[in-house]
Short mmCIF file of C-alpha atoms in Angstrom, two decimals:
data_model
loop_
_atom_site.label_atom_id
_atom_site.label_comp_id
_atom_site.label_asym_id
_atom_site.label_seq_id
_atom_site.Cartn_x
_atom_site.Cartn_y
_atom_site.Cartn_z
CA UNK A 1 -43.01 -4.04 87.07
CA UNK A 2 -40.26 -6.54 86.38
CA UNK A 3 -38.63 -5.71 82.91
CA UNK A 4 -36.19 -8.62 83.01
CA UNK A 5 -36.83 -11.33 80.35
CA UNK A 6 -38.10 -14.60 81.53
CA UNK A 7 -36.11 -17.76 81.20
CA UNK A 8 -38.28 -18.84 78.27
CA UNK A 9 -37.72 -15.53 76.45
CA UNK A 10 -33.95 -15.91 76.88
CA UNK A 11 -34.16 -19.40 75.45
CA UNK A 12 -36.09 -18.06 72.45
CA UNK A 13 -33.53 -15.27 71.84
CA UNK A 14 -30.63 -17.73 72.00
CA UNK A 15 -32.39 -20.04 69.52
CA UNK A 16 -32.95 -17.09 67.16
CA UNK A 17 -29.29 -16.09 67.34
CA UNK A 18 -28.21 -19.64 66.60
CA UNK A 19 -30.54 -19.73 63.66
CA UNK A 20 -29.16 -16.47 62.24
CA UNK A 21 -25.60 -17.65 62.80
CA UNK A 22 -26.36 -20.89 60.96
CA UNK A 23 -27.77 -18.88 58.03
CA UNK A 24 -24.65 -16.70 57.93
CA UNK A 25 -22.40 -19.75 58.09
CA UNK A 26 -24.38 -21.42 55.30
CA UNK A 27 -24.20 -18.26 53.15
CA UNK A 28 -20.43 -18.06 53.68
CA UNK A 29 -20.12 -21.69 52.68
CA UNK A 30 -22.24 -21.21 49.57
CA UNK A 31 -20.30 -18.06 48.64
CA UNK A 32 -17.03 -19.90 49.01
CA UNK A 33 -18.33 -22.73 46.85
CA UNK A 34 -19.48 -20.21 44.21
CA UNK A 35 -16.09 -18.50 44.27
CA UNK A 36 -14.30 -21.81 43.96
CA UNK A 37 -16.66 -22.90 41.19
CA UNK A 38 -16.08 -19.60 39.33
CA UNK A 39 -12.34 -20.01 39.66
CA UNK A 40 -12.65 -23.58 38.41
CA UNK A 41 -14.62 -22.61 35.34
CA UNK A 42 -12.31 -19.66 34.62
CA UNK A 43 -9.27 -21.90 34.95
CA UNK A 44 -10.85 -24.57 32.74
CA UNK A 45 -11.72 -22.09 30.00
CA UNK A 46 -8.27 -20.47 30.16
CA UNK A 47 -6.43 -23.77 29.90
CA UNK A 48 -8.54 -24.97 26.99
CA UNK A 49 -7.51 -22.01 24.85
CA UNK A 50 -4.74 -23.03 22.47
CA UNK A 51 -2.99 -19.65 22.44
CA UNK A 52 -0.66 -18.74 25.32
CA UNK A 53 -2.35 -16.24 27.68
CA UNK A 54 -0.89 -14.36 30.63
CA UNK A 55 -1.95 -11.74 33.17
CA UNK A 56 0.51 -9.35 34.86
CA UNK A 57 0.16 -6.85 37.67
CA UNK A 58 1.08 -3.16 37.39
CA UNK A 59 4.71 -4.08 38.07
CA UNK A 60 4.79 -6.52 35.12
CA UNK A 61 4.88 -9.54 37.45
CA UNK A 62 3.12 -12.63 36.15
CA UNK A 63 -0.04 -13.50 38.08
CA UNK A 64 -1.77 -15.99 35.79
CA UNK A 65 -0.59 -18.14 32.88
CA UNK A 66 -2.50 -20.87 31.06
CA UNK A 67 -1.29 -24.32 30.13
CA UNK A 68 -0.50 -23.27 26.54
CA UNK A 69 1.90 -20.61 27.85
CA UNK A 70 3.79 -23.14 29.94
CA UNK A 71 3.87 -25.73 27.16
CA UNK A 72 5.04 -23.25 24.53
CA UNK A 73 7.96 -21.91 26.51
CA UNK A 74 8.77 -25.06 28.51
CA UNK A 75 8.13 -23.36 31.88
CA UNK A 76 6.21 -24.25 35.04
CA UNK A 77 3.92 -21.98 36.99
CA UNK A 78 5.93 -22.37 40.19
CA UNK A 79 9.05 -21.00 38.49
CA UNK A 80 7.48 -17.96 36.79
CA UNK A 81 4.50 -16.75 38.84
CA UNK A 82 5.46 -13.54 40.61
CA UNK A 83 8.34 -12.85 38.24
CA UNK A 84 8.64 -10.40 35.35
CA UNK A 85 10.85 -12.72 33.28
CA UNK A 86 13.16 -9.72 32.89
CA UNK A 87 15.37 -11.56 35.36
CA UNK A 88 16.34 -13.89 32.53
CA UNK A 89 17.38 -11.01 30.27
CA UNK A 90 20.77 -9.32 30.26
CA UNK A 91 20.85 -6.35 32.71
CA UNK A 92 21.36 -3.78 29.94
CA UNK A 93 18.28 -5.10 28.10
CA UNK A 94 15.84 -5.25 31.02
CA UNK A 95 14.56 -1.70 30.66
CA UNK A 96 13.71 -2.14 26.99
CA UNK A 97 12.22 -5.57 27.78
CA UNK A 98 9.69 -3.97 30.16
CA UNK A 99 9.19 -0.76 28.17
CA UNK A 100 6.12 -1.96 26.25
CA UNK A 101 4.50 -3.27 29.44
CA UNK A 102 4.94 0.12 31.09
CA UNK A 103 3.40 1.94 28.13
CA UNK A 104 0.37 -0.35 28.06
CA UNK A 105 -0.13 -0.11 31.86
CA UNK A 106 0.34 3.68 32.03
CA UNK A 107 -1.28 4.81 28.77
CA UNK A 108 -3.81 2.03 28.22
CA UNK A 109 -2.86 1.83 24.53
CA UNK A 110 -3.09 -1.66 23.07
CA UNK A 111 0.21 -2.99 21.74
CA UNK A 112 0.78 -5.66 19.09
CA UNK A 113 4.34 -6.82 18.62
CA UNK A 114 5.84 -9.44 16.32
CA UNK A 115 9.11 -11.17 17.08
CA UNK A 116 10.99 -14.40 16.47
CA UNK A 117 12.16 -16.44 19.44
CA UNK A 118 13.27 -19.91 20.44
CA UNK A 119 10.61 -21.98 22.23
CA UNK A 120 10.66 -25.41 23.83
CA UNK A 121 12.60 -27.95 21.83
CA UNK A 122 14.80 -25.32 20.23
CA UNK A 123 12.19 -24.43 17.62
CA UNK A 124 12.22 -20.89 16.27
CA UNK A 125 8.74 -19.41 16.08
CA UNK A 126 7.43 -16.05 14.98
CA UNK A 127 4.87 -14.86 17.46
CA UNK A 128 2.46 -11.96 17.66
CA UNK A 129 1.80 -10.68 21.19
CA UNK A 130 -1.24 -8.50 21.88
CA UNK A 131 -1.15 -6.63 25.20
CA UNK A 132 -4.05 -4.66 26.69
CA UNK A 133 -4.75 -2.94 30.00
CA UNK A 134 -7.53 -4.14 32.33
CA UNK A 135 -8.82 -2.28 35.42
CA UNK A 136 -11.01 -4.22 37.87
CA UNK A 137 -13.83 -2.91 40.08
CA UNK A 138 -11.36 -2.08 42.85
CA UNK A 139 -9.32 0.13 40.51
CA UNK A 140 -6.39 -2.27 40.26
CA UNK A 141 -4.52 -2.27 36.97
CA UNK A 142 -3.56 -5.45 35.15
CA UNK A 143 -1.96 -6.29 31.82
CA UNK A 144 -3.57 -9.06 29.79
CA UNK A 145 -1.56 -10.63 26.98
CA UNK A 146 -2.40 -13.11 24.23
CA UNK A 147 0.32 -14.77 22.16
CA UNK A 148 -0.32 -16.25 18.74
CA UNK A 149 2.02 -18.41 16.69
CA UNK A 150 2.20 -16.79 13.25
CA UNK A 151 5.17 -18.77 11.95
CA UNK A 152 3.26 -20.39 9.08
CA UNK A 153 1.65 -17.10 8.12
CA UNK A 154 5.04 -15.36 8.01
CA UNK A 155 6.50 -18.18 5.92
CA UNK A 156 3.59 -17.84 3.49
CA UNK A 157 4.00 -14.05 3.39
CA UNK A 158 7.72 -14.42 2.72
CA UNK A 159 6.99 -16.83 -0.13
CA UNK A 160 4.47 -14.41 -1.63
CA UNK A 161 6.88 -11.50 -1.21
CA UNK A 162 9.68 -13.47 -2.85
CA UNK A 163 7.38 -14.50 -5.69
CA UNK A 164 6.33 -10.88 -6.24
CA UNK A 165 9.95 -9.77 -6.25
CA UNK A 166 10.78 -12.43 -8.85
CA UNK A 167 7.83 -11.37 -10.99
CA UNK A 168 8.86 -7.73 -10.68
CA UNK A 169 12.38 -8.59 -11.83
CA UNK A 170 10.96 -10.51 -14.79
CA UNK A 171 8.58 -7.67 -15.64
CA UNK A 172 11.40 -5.14 -15.50
CA UNK A 173 13.45 -7.40 -17.75
CA UNK A 174 10.48 -7.61 -20.14
CA UNK A 175 10.21 -3.81 -20.28
CA UNK A 176 13.97 -3.55 -20.80
CA UNK A 177 14.00 -6.11 -23.62
CA UNK A 178 10.94 -4.53 -25.24
CA UNK A 179 12.73 -1.18 -25.27
CA UNK A 180 15.86 -2.78 -26.73
CA UNK A 181 13.83 -4.60 -29.41
CA UNK A 182 12.10 -1.37 -30.42
CA UNK A 183 15.43 0.40 -30.65
CA UNK A 184 16.73 -2.49 -32.77
CA UNK A 185 13.72 -2.15 -35.10
CA UNK A 186 14.42 1.57 -35.35
CA UNK A 187 18.04 0.86 -36.26
CA UNK A 188 16.92 -1.64 -38.93
CA UNK A 189 14.62 0.98 -40.46
CA UNK A 190 17.49 3.45 -40.56
CA UNK A 191 19.68 0.90 -42.26
CA UNK A 192 17.01 0.02 -44.81
CA UNK A 193 16.27 3.66 -45.59
CA UNK A 194 19.93 4.19 -46.43
CA UNK A 195 19.47 1.97 -49.51
CA UNK A 196 16.97 4.33 -51.14
CA UNK A 197 17.13 7.90 -52.44
CA UNK A 198 13.38 8.35 -52.33
CA UNK A 199 12.80 11.38 -50.09
CA UNK A 200 9.21 10.40 -49.34
CA UNK A 201 10.29 6.96 -48.17
CA UNK A 202 13.03 8.45 -46.00
CA UNK A 203 10.53 10.87 -44.46
CA UNK A 204 8.06 8.08 -43.65
CA UNK A 205 10.83 5.95 -42.15
CA UNK A 206 12.00 8.88 -40.01
CA UNK A 207 8.49 9.54 -38.69
CA UNK A 208 7.96 5.82 -38.01
CA UNK A 209 11.25 5.65 -36.13
CA UNK A 210 10.12 8.58 -33.99
CA UNK A 211 6.91 6.75 -33.04
CA UNK A 212 8.79 3.55 -32.23
CA UNK A 213 11.33 5.35 -30.06
CA UNK A 214 8.51 7.16 -28.27
CA UNK A 215 6.93 3.82 -27.35
CA UNK A 216 10.31 2.43 -26.35
CA UNK A 217 10.72 5.38 -24.02
CA UNK A 218 7.60 4.34 -22.08
CA UNK A 219 9.08 0.91 -21.42
CA UNK A 220 12.36 2.48 -20.39
CA UNK A 221 10.53 4.68 -17.88
CA UNK A 222 8.64 1.71 -16.48
CA UNK A 223 11.90 -0.22 -16.19
CA UNK A 224 13.38 2.63 -14.13
CA UNK A 225 10.37 3.35 -11.90
CA UNK A 226 9.75 1.93 -8.44
CA UNK A 227 6.07 1.22 -9.16
CA UNK A 228 5.61 -0.89 -12.27
CA UNK A 229 1.88 -0.12 -12.45
CA UNK A 230 2.30 3.62 -12.97
CA UNK A 231 4.42 6.02 -15.00
CA UNK A 232 5.17 9.68 -14.33
CA UNK A 233 3.55 11.35 -17.34
CA UNK A 234 5.34 14.65 -16.73
CA UNK A 235 8.72 12.95 -16.72
CA UNK A 236 7.81 10.88 -19.77
CA UNK A 237 6.63 13.86 -21.83
CA UNK A 238 9.76 15.83 -20.89
CA UNK A 239 12.01 13.05 -22.20
CA UNK A 240 9.76 12.49 -25.23
CA UNK A 241 10.00 16.17 -26.23
CA UNK A 242 13.80 16.01 -25.87
CA UNK A 243 13.78 12.92 -28.09
CA UNK A 244 11.61 14.61 -30.72
CA UNK A 245 13.76 17.73 -30.66
CA UNK A 246 16.86 15.66 -31.26
CA UNK A 247 15.30 13.70 -34.11
CA UNK A 248 13.20 16.33 -35.89
CA UNK A 249 14.48 19.84 -35.19
CA UNK A 250 17.72 19.76 -37.16
CA UNK A 251 16.10 21.85 -39.94
CA UNK A 252 14.09 24.13 -37.61
CA UNK A 253 16.66 26.37 -35.96
CA UNK A 254 14.19 29.22 -35.38
CA UNK A 255 11.73 27.19 -33.34
CA UNK A 256 11.33 27.44 -29.56
CA UNK A 257 9.84 24.49 -27.69
CA UNK A 258 8.06 25.37 -24.43
CA UNK A 259 6.64 22.88 -21.93
CA UNK A 260 4.37 23.49 -18.96
CA UNK A 261 3.76 20.19 -17.23
CA UNK A 262 2.05 19.26 -13.97
CA UNK A 263 2.78 16.11 -11.97
CA UNK A 264 0.53 13.35 -13.29
CA UNK A 265 0.58 9.57 -12.93
CA UNK A 266 -0.87 7.24 -15.50
CA UNK A 267 -0.57 3.60 -16.51
CA UNK A 268 1.08 1.88 -19.45
CA UNK A 269 -2.16 1.60 -21.44
CA UNK A 270 -2.64 5.37 -21.31
CA UNK A 271 0.99 6.48 -21.56
CA UNK A 272 1.70 4.87 -24.94
CA UNK A 273 -1.33 6.44 -26.75
CA UNK A 274 -0.47 9.81 -25.15
CA UNK A 275 3.08 9.53 -26.43
CA UNK A 276 1.97 8.67 -29.98
CA UNK A 277 -0.59 11.52 -30.00
CA UNK A 278 1.99 14.08 -28.82
CA UNK A 279 4.42 12.72 -31.40
CA UNK A 280 1.86 13.13 -34.21
CA UNK A 281 0.78 16.62 -33.15
CA UNK A 282 4.38 17.75 -32.75
CA UNK A 283 5.36 16.29 -36.12
CA UNK A 284 2.32 17.83 -37.87
CA UNK A 285 3.14 21.23 -36.38
CA UNK A 286 6.67 21.01 -37.76
CA UNK A 287 5.55 19.67 -41.12
CA UNK A 288 2.75 22.15 -41.85
CA UNK A 289 3.12 25.08 -39.46
CA UNK A 290 6.63 26.34 -40.07
CA UNK A 291 7.63 26.24 -43.74
CA UNK A 292 10.97 27.70 -44.84
CA UNK A 293 12.36 27.66 -41.28
CA UNK A 294 9.71 30.09 -40.11
CA UNK A 295 10.24 31.46 -36.59
CA UNK A 296 7.78 30.38 -33.95
CA UNK A 297 6.88 28.51 -30.78
CA UNK A 298 5.44 25.06 -30.05
CA UNK A 299 3.98 24.75 -26.56
CA UNK A 300 3.09 21.49 -24.86
CA UNK A 301 1.03 21.58 -21.66
CA UNK A 302 -0.07 18.90 -19.21
CA UNK A 303 -2.77 19.75 -16.68
CA UNK A 304 -4.01 17.34 -14.02
CA UNK A 305 -7.40 18.24 -12.52
CA UNK A 306 -7.60 15.15 -10.31
CA UNK A 307 -10.12 13.06 -12.21
CA UNK A 308 -9.18 14.30 -15.69
CA UNK A 309 -5.92 14.70 -17.60
CA UNK A 310 -5.57 17.44 -20.20
CA UNK A 311 -2.75 17.59 -22.78
CA UNK A 312 -2.51 20.43 -25.28
CA UNK A 313 -0.13 21.09 -28.17
CA UNK A 314 -0.15 24.66 -29.45
CA UNK A 315 1.82 26.29 -32.27
CA UNK A 316 1.80 29.81 -33.69
CA UNK A 317 2.62 28.69 -37.22
CA UNK A 318 0.67 29.36 -40.41
CA UNK A 319 -2.38 27.63 -39.00
CA UNK A 320 -4.96 25.20 -40.39
CA UNK A 321 -7.38 26.49 -43.04
CA UNK A 322 -10.88 27.19 -41.69
CA UNK A 323 -12.51 24.81 -44.19
CA UNK A 324 -10.51 21.82 -42.91
CA UNK A 325 -12.49 19.44 -40.66
CA UNK A 326 -9.72 17.62 -38.83
CA UNK A 327 -12.07 14.84 -37.70
CA UNK A 328 -13.00 14.01 -41.28
CA UNK A 329 -9.74 14.52 -43.11
CA UNK A 330 -7.65 12.29 -45.32
CA UNK A 331 -4.62 12.70 -43.06
CA UNK A 332 -3.46 9.36 -41.69
CA UNK A 333 -1.80 11.18 -38.78
CA UNK A 334 -5.00 12.98 -37.71
CA UNK A 335 -7.04 9.79 -38.12
CA UNK A 336 -4.55 7.96 -35.90
CA UNK A 337 -4.86 10.70 -33.25
CA UNK A 338 -8.67 10.49 -33.24
CA UNK A 339 -8.65 6.68 -33.09
CA UNK A 340 -6.20 6.59 -30.15
CA UNK A 341 -8.09 9.32 -28.31
CA UNK A 342 -11.54 7.78 -28.60
CA UNK A 343 -10.83 4.04 -28.69
CA UNK A 344 -7.73 3.71 -26.51
CA UNK A 345 -8.14 6.56 -24.02
CA UNK A 346 -11.93 6.94 -24.12
CA UNK A 347 -11.36 10.69 -24.26
CA UNK A 348 -11.95 13.63 -26.58
CA UNK A 349 -9.82 15.92 -28.71
CA UNK A 350 -10.73 19.41 -29.91
CA UNK A 351 -9.11 22.02 -32.12
CA UNK A 352 -9.00 25.75 -31.32
CA UNK A 353 -7.72 28.03 -34.11
CA UNK A 354 -8.83 31.39 -32.72
CA UNK A 355 -5.37 32.75 -31.81
CA UNK A 356 -3.14 29.80 -32.70
CA UNK A 357 -3.41 26.15 -33.65
CA UNK A 358 -4.23 24.37 -30.41
CA UNK A 359 -5.16 20.70 -30.08
CA UNK A 360 -6.59 19.76 -26.67
CA UNK A 361 -6.72 16.14 -25.54
CA UNK A 362 -8.79 15.23 -22.46
CA UNK A 363 -9.26 11.84 -20.86
CA UNK A 364 -10.03 10.25 -17.50
CA UNK A 365 -7.94 7.53 -15.84
CA UNK A 366 -10.45 4.72 -16.35
CA UNK A 367 -8.14 2.05 -17.77
CA UNK A 368 -7.57 -0.88 -15.41
CA UNK A 369 -4.01 -1.48 -14.36
CA UNK A 370 -4.45 -5.11 -13.23
CA UNK A 371 -2.50 -7.54 -15.37
CA UNK A 372 -2.62 -11.31 -15.54
#
C-alpha cells in the first residue's frame, strides 16, 4: 500500500496552512491595533487630567508624565523621561531627594508631602504630592505620583490662622482688662469703706471684694493659659484658696487649710460659679464655725470622675444646728450657693453633718464652650 499523500492532498494541506497563517497574522494585527488603541485612550485620559501625574520605575526614573506635568514645570518629555531629576539637585542633596521614593517603593507605604517650589514663569506654588506603589501582573514595581496645586488653600489657611491668632490676642487682652477692671472695682470698694466706721458695712465690703477678686482670678488664669476655652480648675482653686487665706485669715491664726485636688479642666462658665461657691462656703466656715479663734481645719477637695466633677468644703468647727434646712434658709450666702449650683452649673449640692460640716457640690461638664 502506498502511504504517500497524493498531489491533491498536499495541495489541501498547503491551503490549510496558509489559512491558519492568515488567521494568526490577522489576530496579531488586531492585537496590535487593540494595544495601540488602549495606549491611545490611556494617553488621552492621562493628558486630560489637570493635575500633574508621573510614573517612575523602581530606580525612581521617570517613565510616564502627562501634559500637565510638563506644563507646570516647563519641561519636555524628551529631556526628562528616563531621568530621576535628582541630576538637577546638588550632589549632597540627592540622597534625601530620592529618600521618599525609596521608602514608597520598598515599603509600599503611601506618602503625602507638601512643599513650596518655583514652577514655570518663576511662580512660587505650594504643592501636595501623593506617591503610591504599584505592582503589575509581571511583578514589576512602579511608583505613581499625583501632584496638586494647593497654593490657594494654603493662602486661605494662613489667613484663617492669622485671623484666629488676632482674635486670640484680642480675647487675651479682654481677659486681662476684665481682671484689671475687677481689681479696680475692688480698690474703689476699699477706698469707700475707709470713709465709714460701720463694722457691718466694712464686713460686707470685704466679703464682696473677695468675690470680685475670685472672679478676676479666673480671667487672669485664662489670660495665662494656652487654651482659651479651658481653665485648670485645680490650679485655679489653689490660687483662690491662697487669695482667701490672705484676705480672710488674719484673725484666724489657729486654722489649718488643707487641699486635696485632682487635675480637672473646665470652662469659663463653670469656673466662675465654682469660685464663688468655694468663696461662700469658705467664708461661711470662717464666720460661723470658728468663733473666738477656735482651733480647727478647713479641707477643700476636688475629685474628677471623668464625666462628673465633685467639690467639697469640710470644716470641723462648731457645726450647723440640726434644725437648720440650708436649702430653705434666710442666708443670702446659702441662697446664692444653691442658685449658682442649680441654675448655672446644673448640678446639686448636699450637706453632711455626721462627723463634720461638709458641703458637697457635684456637676457635669455640660456647658457649651463655643462663643460667638
